[in-house]
Coordinates of N, CA and C in Angstrom, one line a residue:
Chain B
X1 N 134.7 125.6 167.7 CA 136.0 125.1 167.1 C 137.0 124.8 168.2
X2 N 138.0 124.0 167.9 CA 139.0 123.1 168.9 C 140.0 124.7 169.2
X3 N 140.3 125.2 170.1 CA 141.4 126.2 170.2 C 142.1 126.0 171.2
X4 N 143.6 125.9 171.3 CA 144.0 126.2 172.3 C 145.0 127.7 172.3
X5 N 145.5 128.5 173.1 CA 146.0 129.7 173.4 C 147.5 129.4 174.3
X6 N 148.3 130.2 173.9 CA 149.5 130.0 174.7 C 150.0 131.6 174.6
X7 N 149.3 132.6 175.5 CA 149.2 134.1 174.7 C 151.0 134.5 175.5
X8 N 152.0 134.4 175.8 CA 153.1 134.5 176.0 C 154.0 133.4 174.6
X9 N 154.3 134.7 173.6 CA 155.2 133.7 172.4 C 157.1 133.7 173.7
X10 N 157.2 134.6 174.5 CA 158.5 134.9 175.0 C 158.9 134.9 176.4
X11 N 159.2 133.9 177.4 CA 159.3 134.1 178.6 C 160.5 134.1 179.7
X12 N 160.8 135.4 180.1 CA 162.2 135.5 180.1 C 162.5 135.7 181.7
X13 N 163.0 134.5 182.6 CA 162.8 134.4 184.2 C 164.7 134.3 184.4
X14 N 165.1 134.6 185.3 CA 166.1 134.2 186.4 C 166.3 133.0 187.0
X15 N 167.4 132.6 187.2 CA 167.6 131.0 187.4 C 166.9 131.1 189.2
X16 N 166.0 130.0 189.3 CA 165.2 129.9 190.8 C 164.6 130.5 191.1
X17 N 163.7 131.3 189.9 CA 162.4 132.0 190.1 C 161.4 131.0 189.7
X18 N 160.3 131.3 189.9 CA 158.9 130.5 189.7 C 158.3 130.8 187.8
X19 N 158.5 129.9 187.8 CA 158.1 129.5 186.3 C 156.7 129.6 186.3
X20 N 155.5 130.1 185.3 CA 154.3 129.7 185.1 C 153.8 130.3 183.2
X21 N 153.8 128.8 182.4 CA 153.3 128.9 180.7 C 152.7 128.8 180.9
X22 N 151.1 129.7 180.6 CA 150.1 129.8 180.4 C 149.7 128.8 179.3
X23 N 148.5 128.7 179.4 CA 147.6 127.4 178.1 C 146.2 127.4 178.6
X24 N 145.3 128.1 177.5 CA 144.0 128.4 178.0 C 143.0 127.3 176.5
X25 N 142.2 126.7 176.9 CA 141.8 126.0 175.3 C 139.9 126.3 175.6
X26 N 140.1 126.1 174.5 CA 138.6 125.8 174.0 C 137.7 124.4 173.4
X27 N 137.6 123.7 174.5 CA 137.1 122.8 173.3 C 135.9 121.9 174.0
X28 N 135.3 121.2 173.2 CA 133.6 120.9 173.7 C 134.2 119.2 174.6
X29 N 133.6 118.9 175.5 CA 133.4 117.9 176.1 C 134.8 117.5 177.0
X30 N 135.5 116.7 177.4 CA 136.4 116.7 178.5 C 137.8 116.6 177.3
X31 N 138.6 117.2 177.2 CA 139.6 116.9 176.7 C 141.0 116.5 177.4
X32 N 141.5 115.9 176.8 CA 142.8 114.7 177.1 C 144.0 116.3 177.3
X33 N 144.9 117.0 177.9 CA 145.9 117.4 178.2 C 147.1 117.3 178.2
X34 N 148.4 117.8 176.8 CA 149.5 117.4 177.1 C 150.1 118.8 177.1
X35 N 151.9 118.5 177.2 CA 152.4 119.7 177.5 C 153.6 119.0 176.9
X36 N 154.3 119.7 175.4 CA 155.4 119.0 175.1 C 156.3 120.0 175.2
X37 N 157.5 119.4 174.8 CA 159.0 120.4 174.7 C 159.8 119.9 173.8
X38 N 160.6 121.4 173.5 CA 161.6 120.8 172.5 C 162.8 121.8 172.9
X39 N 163.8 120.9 173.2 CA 165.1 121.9 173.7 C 165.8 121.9 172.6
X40 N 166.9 122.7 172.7 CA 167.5 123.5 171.5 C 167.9 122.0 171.1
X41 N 168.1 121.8 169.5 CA 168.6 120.8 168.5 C 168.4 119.1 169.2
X42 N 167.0 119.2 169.7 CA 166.3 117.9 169.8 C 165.2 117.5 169.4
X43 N 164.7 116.7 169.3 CA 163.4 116.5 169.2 C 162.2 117.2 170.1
X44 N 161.2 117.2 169.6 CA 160.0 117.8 170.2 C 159.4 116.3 171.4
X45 N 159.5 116.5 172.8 CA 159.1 115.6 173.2 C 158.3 115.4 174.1
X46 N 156.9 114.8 175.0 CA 156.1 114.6 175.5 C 156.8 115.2 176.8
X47 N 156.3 116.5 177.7 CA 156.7 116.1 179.4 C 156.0 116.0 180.0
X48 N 154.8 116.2 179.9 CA 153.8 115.4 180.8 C 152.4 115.8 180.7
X49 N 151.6 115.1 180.8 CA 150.2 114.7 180.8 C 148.7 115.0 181.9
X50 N 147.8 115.1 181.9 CA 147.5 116.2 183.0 C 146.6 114.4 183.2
X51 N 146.4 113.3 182.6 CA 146.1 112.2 183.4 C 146.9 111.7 184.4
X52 N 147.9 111.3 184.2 CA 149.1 110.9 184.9 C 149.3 111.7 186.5
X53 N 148.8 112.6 186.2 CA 149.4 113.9 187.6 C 150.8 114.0 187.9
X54 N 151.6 113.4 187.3 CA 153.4 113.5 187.5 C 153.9 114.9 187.3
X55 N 154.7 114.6 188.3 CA 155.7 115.7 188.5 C 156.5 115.4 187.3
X56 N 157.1 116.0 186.2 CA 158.6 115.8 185.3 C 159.4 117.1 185.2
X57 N 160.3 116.8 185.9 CA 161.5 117.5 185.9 C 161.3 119.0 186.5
X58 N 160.1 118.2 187.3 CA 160.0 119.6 188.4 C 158.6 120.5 188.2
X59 N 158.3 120.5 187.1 CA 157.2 120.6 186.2 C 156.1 120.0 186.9
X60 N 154.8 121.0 187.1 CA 153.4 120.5 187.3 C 152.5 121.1 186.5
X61 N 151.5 120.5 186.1 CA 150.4 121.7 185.6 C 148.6 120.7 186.2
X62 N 148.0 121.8 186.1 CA 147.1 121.6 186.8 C 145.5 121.9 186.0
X63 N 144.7 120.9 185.9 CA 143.7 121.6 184.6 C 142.6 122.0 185.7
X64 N 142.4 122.8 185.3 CA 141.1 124.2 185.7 C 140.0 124.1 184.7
X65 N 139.0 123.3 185.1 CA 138.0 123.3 183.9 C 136.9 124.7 184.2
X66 N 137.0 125.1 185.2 CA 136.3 126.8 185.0 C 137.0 127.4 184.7
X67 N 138.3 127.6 184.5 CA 138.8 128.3 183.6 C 139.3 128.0 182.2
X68 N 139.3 126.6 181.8 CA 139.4 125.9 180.6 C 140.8 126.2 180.5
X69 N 142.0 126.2 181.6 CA 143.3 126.4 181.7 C 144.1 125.5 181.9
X70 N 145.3 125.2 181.7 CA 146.2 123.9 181.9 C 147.4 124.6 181.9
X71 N 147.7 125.8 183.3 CA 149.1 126.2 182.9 C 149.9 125.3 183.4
X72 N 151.2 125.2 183.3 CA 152.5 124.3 183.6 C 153.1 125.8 184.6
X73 N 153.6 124.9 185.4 CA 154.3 125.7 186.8 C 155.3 124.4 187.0
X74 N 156.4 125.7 187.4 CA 157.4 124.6 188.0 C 158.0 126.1 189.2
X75 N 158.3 125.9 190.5 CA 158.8 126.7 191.8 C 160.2 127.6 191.3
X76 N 161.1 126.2 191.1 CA 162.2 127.2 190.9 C 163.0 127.2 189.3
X77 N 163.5 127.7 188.7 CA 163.8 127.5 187.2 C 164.8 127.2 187.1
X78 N 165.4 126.4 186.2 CA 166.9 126.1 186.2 C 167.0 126.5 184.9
X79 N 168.7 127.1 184.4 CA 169.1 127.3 183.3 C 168.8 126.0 182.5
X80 N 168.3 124.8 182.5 CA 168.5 123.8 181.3 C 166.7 123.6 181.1
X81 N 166.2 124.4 182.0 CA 164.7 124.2 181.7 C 164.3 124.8 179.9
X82 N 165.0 125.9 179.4 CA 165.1 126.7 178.6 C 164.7 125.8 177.2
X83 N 163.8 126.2 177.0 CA 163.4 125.7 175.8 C 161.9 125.9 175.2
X84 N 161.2 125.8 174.3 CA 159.9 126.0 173.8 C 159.1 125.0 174.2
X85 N 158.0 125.2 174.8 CA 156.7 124.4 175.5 C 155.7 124.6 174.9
X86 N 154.7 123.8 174.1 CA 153.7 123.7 173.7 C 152.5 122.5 174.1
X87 N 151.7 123.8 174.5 CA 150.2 122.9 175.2 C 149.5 122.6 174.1
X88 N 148.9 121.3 174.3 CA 148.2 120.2 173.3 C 147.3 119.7 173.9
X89 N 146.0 120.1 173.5 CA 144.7 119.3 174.2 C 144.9 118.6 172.9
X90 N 143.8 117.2 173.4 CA 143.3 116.2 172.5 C 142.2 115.9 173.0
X91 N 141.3 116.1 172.4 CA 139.7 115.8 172.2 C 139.4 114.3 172.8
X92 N 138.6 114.0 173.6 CA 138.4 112.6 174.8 C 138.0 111.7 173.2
X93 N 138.8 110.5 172.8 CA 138.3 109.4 171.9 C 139.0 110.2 170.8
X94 N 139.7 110.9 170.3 CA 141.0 111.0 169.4 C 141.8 111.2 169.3
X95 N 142.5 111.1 168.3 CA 144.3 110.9 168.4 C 144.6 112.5 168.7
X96 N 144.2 113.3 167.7 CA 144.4 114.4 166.6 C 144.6 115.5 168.3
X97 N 146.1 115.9 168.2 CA 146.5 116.8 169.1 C 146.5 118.1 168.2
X98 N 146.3 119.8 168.9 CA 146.1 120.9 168.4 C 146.8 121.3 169.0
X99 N 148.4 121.7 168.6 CA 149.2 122.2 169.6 C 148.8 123.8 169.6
X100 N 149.5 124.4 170.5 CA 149.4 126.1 170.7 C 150.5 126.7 170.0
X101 N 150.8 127.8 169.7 CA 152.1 128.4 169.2 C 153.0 128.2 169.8
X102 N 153.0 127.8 171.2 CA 154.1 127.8 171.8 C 154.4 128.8 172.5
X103 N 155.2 128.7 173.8 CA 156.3 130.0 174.4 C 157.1 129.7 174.5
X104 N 158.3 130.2 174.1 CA 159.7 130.3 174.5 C 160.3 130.2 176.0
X105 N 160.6 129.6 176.5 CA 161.3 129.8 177.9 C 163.2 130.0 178.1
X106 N 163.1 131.4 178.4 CA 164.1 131.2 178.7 C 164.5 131.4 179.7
X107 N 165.5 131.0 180.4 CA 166.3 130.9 181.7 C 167.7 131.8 181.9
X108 N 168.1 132.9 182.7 CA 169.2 133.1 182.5 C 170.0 132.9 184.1
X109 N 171.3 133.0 183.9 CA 171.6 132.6 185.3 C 171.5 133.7 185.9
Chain J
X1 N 166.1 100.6 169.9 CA 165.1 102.1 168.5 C 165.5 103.7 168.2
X2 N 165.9 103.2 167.0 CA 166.1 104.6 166.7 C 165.6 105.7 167.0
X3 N 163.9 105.8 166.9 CA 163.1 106.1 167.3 C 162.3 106.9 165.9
X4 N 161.5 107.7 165.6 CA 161.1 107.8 164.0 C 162.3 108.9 163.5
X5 N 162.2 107.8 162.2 CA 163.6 108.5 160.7 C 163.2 109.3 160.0
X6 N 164.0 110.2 159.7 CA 163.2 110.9 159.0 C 164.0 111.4 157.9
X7 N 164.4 111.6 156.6 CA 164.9 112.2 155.5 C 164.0 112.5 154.3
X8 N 164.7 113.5 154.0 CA 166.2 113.5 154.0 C 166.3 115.1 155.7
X9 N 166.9 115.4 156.2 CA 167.1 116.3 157.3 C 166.8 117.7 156.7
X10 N 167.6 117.6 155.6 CA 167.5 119.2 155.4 C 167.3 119.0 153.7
X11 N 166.5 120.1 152.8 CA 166.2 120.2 151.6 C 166.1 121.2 150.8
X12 N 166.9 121.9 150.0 CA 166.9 122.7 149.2 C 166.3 122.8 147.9
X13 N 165.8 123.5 147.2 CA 164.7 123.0 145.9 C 164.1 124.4 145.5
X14 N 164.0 124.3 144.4 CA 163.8 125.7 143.7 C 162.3 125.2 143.2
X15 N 161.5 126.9 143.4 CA 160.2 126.6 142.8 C 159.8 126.0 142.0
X16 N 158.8 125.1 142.2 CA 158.5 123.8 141.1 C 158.8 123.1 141.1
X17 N 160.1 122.8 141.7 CA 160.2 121.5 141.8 C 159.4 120.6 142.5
X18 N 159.7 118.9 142.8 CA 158.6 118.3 142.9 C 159.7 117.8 144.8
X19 N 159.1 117.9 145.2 CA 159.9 117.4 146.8 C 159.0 116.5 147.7
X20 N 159.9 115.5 148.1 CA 159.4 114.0 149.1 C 160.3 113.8 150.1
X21 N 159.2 113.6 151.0 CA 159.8 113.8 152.3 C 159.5 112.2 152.9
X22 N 160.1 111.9 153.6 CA 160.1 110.0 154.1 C 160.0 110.4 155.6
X23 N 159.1 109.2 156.3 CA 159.1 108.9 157.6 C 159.4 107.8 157.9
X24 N 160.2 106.7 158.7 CA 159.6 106.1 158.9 C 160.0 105.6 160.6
X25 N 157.9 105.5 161.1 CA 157.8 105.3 162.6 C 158.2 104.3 163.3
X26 N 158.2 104.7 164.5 CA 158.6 103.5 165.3 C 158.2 102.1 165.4
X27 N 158.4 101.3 165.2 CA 158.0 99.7 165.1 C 156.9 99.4 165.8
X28 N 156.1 99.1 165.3 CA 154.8 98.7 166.5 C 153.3 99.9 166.9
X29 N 154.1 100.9 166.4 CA 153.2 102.1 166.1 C 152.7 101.8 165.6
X30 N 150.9 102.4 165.4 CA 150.2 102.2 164.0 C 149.2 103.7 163.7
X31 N 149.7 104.4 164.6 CA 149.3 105.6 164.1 C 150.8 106.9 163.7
X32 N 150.4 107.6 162.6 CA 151.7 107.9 162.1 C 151.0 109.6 161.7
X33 N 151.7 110.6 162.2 CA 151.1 112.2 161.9 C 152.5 113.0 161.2
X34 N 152.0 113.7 160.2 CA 152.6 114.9 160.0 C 152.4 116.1 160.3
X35 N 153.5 116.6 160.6 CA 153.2 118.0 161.1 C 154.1 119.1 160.0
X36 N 153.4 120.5 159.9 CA 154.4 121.7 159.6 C 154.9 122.6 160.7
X37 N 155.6 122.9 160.8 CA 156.7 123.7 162.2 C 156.7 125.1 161.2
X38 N 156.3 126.1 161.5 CA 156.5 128.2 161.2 C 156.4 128.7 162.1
X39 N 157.6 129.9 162.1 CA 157.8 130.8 162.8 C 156.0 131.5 163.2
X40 N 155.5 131.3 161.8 CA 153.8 132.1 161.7 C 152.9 131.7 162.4
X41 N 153.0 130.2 162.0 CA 151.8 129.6 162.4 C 152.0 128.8 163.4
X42 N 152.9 128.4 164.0 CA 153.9 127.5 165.2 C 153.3 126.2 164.4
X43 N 153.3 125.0 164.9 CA 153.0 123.7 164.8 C 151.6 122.9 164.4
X44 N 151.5 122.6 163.5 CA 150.3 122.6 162.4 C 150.2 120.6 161.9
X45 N 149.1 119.9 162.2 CA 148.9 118.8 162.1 C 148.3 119.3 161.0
X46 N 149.4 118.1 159.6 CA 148.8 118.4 158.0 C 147.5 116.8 157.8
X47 N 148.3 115.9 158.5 CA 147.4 115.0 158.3 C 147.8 113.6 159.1
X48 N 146.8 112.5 159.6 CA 147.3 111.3 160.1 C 146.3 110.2 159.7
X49 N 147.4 109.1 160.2 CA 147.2 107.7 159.8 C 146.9 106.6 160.9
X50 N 146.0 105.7 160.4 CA 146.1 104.5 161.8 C 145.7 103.7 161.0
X51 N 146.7 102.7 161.4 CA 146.4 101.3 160.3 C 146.7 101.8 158.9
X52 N 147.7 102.7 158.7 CA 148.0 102.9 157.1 C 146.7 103.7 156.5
X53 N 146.1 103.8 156.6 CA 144.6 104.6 156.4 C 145.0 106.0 157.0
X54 N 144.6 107.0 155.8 CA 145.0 108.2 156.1 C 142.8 108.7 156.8
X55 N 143.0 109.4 158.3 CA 142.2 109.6 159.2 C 141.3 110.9 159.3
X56 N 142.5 111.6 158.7 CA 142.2 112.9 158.4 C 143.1 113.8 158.0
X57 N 143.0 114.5 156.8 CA 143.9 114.9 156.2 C 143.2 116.7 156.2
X58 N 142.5 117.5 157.1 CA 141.9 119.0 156.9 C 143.0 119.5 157.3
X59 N 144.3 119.5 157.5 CA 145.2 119.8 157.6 C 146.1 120.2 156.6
X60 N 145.8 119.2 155.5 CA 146.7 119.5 154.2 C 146.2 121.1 153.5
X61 N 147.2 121.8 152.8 CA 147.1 123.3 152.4 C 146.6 123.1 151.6
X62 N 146.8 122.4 150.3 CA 145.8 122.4 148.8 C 146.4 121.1 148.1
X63 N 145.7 120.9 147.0 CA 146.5 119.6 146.2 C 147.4 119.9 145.8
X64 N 148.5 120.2 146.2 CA 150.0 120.5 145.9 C 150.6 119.3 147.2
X65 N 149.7 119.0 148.1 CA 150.4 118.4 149.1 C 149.7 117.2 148.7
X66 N 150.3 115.8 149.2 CA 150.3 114.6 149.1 C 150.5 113.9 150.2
X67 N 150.1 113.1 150.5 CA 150.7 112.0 152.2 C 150.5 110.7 151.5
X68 N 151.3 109.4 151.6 CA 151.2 107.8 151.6 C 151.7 107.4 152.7
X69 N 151.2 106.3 152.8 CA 151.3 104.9 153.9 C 151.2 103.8 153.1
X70 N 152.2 103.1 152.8 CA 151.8 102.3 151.9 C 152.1 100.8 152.7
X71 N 152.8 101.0 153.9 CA 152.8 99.8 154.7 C 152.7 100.6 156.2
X72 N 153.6 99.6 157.1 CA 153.1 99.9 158.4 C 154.5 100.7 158.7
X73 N 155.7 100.7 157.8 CA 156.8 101.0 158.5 C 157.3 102.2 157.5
X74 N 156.8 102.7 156.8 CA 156.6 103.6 155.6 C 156.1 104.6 155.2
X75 N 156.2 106.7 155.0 CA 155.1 107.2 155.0 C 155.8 108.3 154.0
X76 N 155.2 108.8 152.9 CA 156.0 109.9 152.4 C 154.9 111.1 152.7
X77 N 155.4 112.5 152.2 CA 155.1 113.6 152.1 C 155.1 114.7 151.2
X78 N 154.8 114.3 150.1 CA 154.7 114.8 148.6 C 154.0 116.6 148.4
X79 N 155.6 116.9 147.6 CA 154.2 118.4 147.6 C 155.1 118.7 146.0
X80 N 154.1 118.8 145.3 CA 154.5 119.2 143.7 C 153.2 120.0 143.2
X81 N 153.7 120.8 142.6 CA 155.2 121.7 142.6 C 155.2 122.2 144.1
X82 N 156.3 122.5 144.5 CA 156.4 123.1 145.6 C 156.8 124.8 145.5
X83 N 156.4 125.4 146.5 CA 156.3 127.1 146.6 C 157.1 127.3 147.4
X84 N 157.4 128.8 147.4 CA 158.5 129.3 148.5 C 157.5 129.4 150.1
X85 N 156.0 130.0 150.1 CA 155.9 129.2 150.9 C 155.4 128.3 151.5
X86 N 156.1 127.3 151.3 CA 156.3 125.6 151.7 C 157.2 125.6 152.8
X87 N 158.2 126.5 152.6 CA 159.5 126.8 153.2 C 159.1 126.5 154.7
X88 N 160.0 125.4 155.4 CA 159.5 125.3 156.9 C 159.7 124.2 157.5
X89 N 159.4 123.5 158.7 CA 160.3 122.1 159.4 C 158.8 121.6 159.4
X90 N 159.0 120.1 159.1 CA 158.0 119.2 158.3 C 158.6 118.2 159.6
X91 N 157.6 117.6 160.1 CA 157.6 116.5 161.5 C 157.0 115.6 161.7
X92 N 157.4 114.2 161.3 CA 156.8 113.1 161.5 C 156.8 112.4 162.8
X93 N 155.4 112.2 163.3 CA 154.9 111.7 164.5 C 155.1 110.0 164.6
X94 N 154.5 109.3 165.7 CA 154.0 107.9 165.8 C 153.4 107.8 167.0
X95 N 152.8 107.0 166.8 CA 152.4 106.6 168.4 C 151.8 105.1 168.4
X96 N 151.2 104.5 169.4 CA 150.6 103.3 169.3 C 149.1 103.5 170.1
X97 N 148.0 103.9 169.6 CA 147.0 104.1 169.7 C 145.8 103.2 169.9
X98 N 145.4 103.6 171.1 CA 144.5 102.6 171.4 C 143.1 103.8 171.9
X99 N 143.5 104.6 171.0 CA 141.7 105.1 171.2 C 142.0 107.2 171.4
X100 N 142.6 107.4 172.2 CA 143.4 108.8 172.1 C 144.2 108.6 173.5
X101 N 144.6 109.9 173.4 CA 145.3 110.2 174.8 C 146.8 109.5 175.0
X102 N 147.5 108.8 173.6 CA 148.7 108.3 174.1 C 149.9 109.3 173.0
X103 N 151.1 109.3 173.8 CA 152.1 109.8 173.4 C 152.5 109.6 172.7
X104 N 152.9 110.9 171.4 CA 153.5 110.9 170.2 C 154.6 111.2 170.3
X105 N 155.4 110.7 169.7 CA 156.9 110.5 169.5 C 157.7 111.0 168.1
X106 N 158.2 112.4 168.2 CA 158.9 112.5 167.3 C 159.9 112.4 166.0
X107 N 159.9 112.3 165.3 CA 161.5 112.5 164.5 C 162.4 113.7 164.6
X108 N 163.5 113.8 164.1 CA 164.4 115.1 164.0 C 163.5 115.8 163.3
X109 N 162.9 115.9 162.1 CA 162.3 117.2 161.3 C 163.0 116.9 159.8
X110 N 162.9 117.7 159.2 CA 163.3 118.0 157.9 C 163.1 119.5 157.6
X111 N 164.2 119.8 157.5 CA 163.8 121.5 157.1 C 163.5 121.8 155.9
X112 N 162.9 122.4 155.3 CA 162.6 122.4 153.6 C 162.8 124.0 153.7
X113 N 163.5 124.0 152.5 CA 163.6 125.5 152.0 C 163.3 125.9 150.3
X114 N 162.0 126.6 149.8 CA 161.9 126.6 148.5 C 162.5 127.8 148.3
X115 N 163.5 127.8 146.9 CA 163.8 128.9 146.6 C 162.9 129.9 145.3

């Protein structure tokens, strides 16, 4: 079965410490990698894609297929990074994203 | 572009009643998803569309829930009767799909609350 894991629901860093949201999945053959967000009273929105390789807003993540992992890292944290991140594999040839519970990020100064 | 509409935002409704929820995606999209948002369950695909053709719906909770597409720019989200818990933020997707792997694009939500 399709699983992905996001085992931190709460993550609570200092402004310019090193960020890292875990995202471990389970799923049969090469799967497609996203990583959304939704900051407080906005939409839920795409930050970036593990095809692409882009840096966004500081943000990297890196897929590890021996460990079936896709964490997001970013070096230093900023207070406006703060918001809930949810890792979304998609199965190679479908739409149908399985997001994770999510973690919380928060930032304090 | 707006970008996808969603109403009504927020919804109040007492058990049994019959509650519809509207999307409608971004222009040129032709794939269109709903989602449920819980504290419990976090973020839950109920069911999606491409080309107005519902794709897969093992998402939906029981026949109490409904989804239409009756054109390209149009999609409701029917749940009668509705239960308390139903109670929860309801998220309509789009995207423009050419096989997988492309970005979906939110609306605000709809909060539903059954009493």
């Amino acid at each position: 079965a399709q699983r992905v894991t996001q085992p931190e629901k709460l993550l609570s860093v200092f402004k310019g410490a090193p960020v890292e949201l875990k995202c471990n999945y389970s799923y049969s053959g090469s799967p497609e990698l996203f990583w959304y967000v939704q900051y407080s009273r906005q939409r839920l929105q795409l930050l970036l894609r593990h095809i692409s390789r882009e840096s966004i807003k500081g943000f990297t993540a890196d897929l590890n297929k021996g460990e079936t992992s896709f964490h997001l890292k970013k070096p230093f944290a900023q207070e406006e990074d703060s918001a809930m991140y949810y890792c979304a594999p998609n199965r190679s040839g479908f739409q149908k994203l399985v997001f994770g519970t999510g973690t919380r990020l928060l930032v304090s100064p | 572009d707006a970008g996808v509409i969603q109403s009504p935002r927020h919804e109040v409704t007492e058990m049994g009643q019959e509650v519809t929820l509207r999307c409608k995606p971004i222009s040129g999209h032709n794939s269109l998803f709903w989602y449920r948002q819980t504290m419990m369950r976090g973020l839950e695909l109920l069911i999606y569309f491409n080309n107005n053709v519902p794709i897969d719906d093992s998402g939906m909770p029981e026949d109490r829930f409904s989804a239409k597409m009756p054109n390209a720019s149009f999609s409701t989200l029917k749940i009668q009767p509705s239960e308390p818990r139903d109670s929860a933020v309801y998220f309509c997707a789009s995207s423009f799909s050419r096989g997988s792997g492309e970005t979906q694009y939110f609306g605000p939500g709809t909060r539903l609350l059954v009493l």
